[in-house]
Phi, psi and omega in degrees: 000133176276127178271125177215181185298336185283345182278148176285156184302319181292329177290318178297316180297318178299318178294320178299316178299314181300316180293317180298319178298318179297319176300317180299315183293318181289333186311317340279143182211136175281167176300321180295317179295319178296317179300315179298314182293325182273353182059048174227170180281158175298324177301323178297316179295318179297315178298317180300313182288348172271354179095010179277153180289131178244001180090153186294316183295319178292323177298317178298317178299318179297314180297321177297316180297331178275002180075026183247022182299325181295335178291334179297324180296336179284341181297310178224104181293141178300122182304330181286347178262355179285141180304323182295336180295330186272000175293147181299131178087350180283127180233153178289126181285146181265336180201164178268141178236128179286133178285138179280144177284167180301322179295318180292324181295323185263006183291141177227159178302133179096350180291338184278000182266000000 
């Protein structure tokens, strides 16, 4: 299954679980070995492979233990490594600002009456 923007979050998570389990089996590694390597409990691995939420930090540990840490970098590319960052005058933004609508731009005191 190709993961893309059109899929719901639970479908993406289910696919991620399926792929991680396959990596573990092909490695080959038992649930107990993965738990030891990831420094999580065997119960955490079992819950994860059933599709239950284990939290982001534990998920990262599991992916690291499976040798997939470099894939984590693909989730959100470092903005400073994007080509557009290196354009002259381009700076890293500190916060998001909502653009005002045309009505908001032209609003004056007393317009709401």
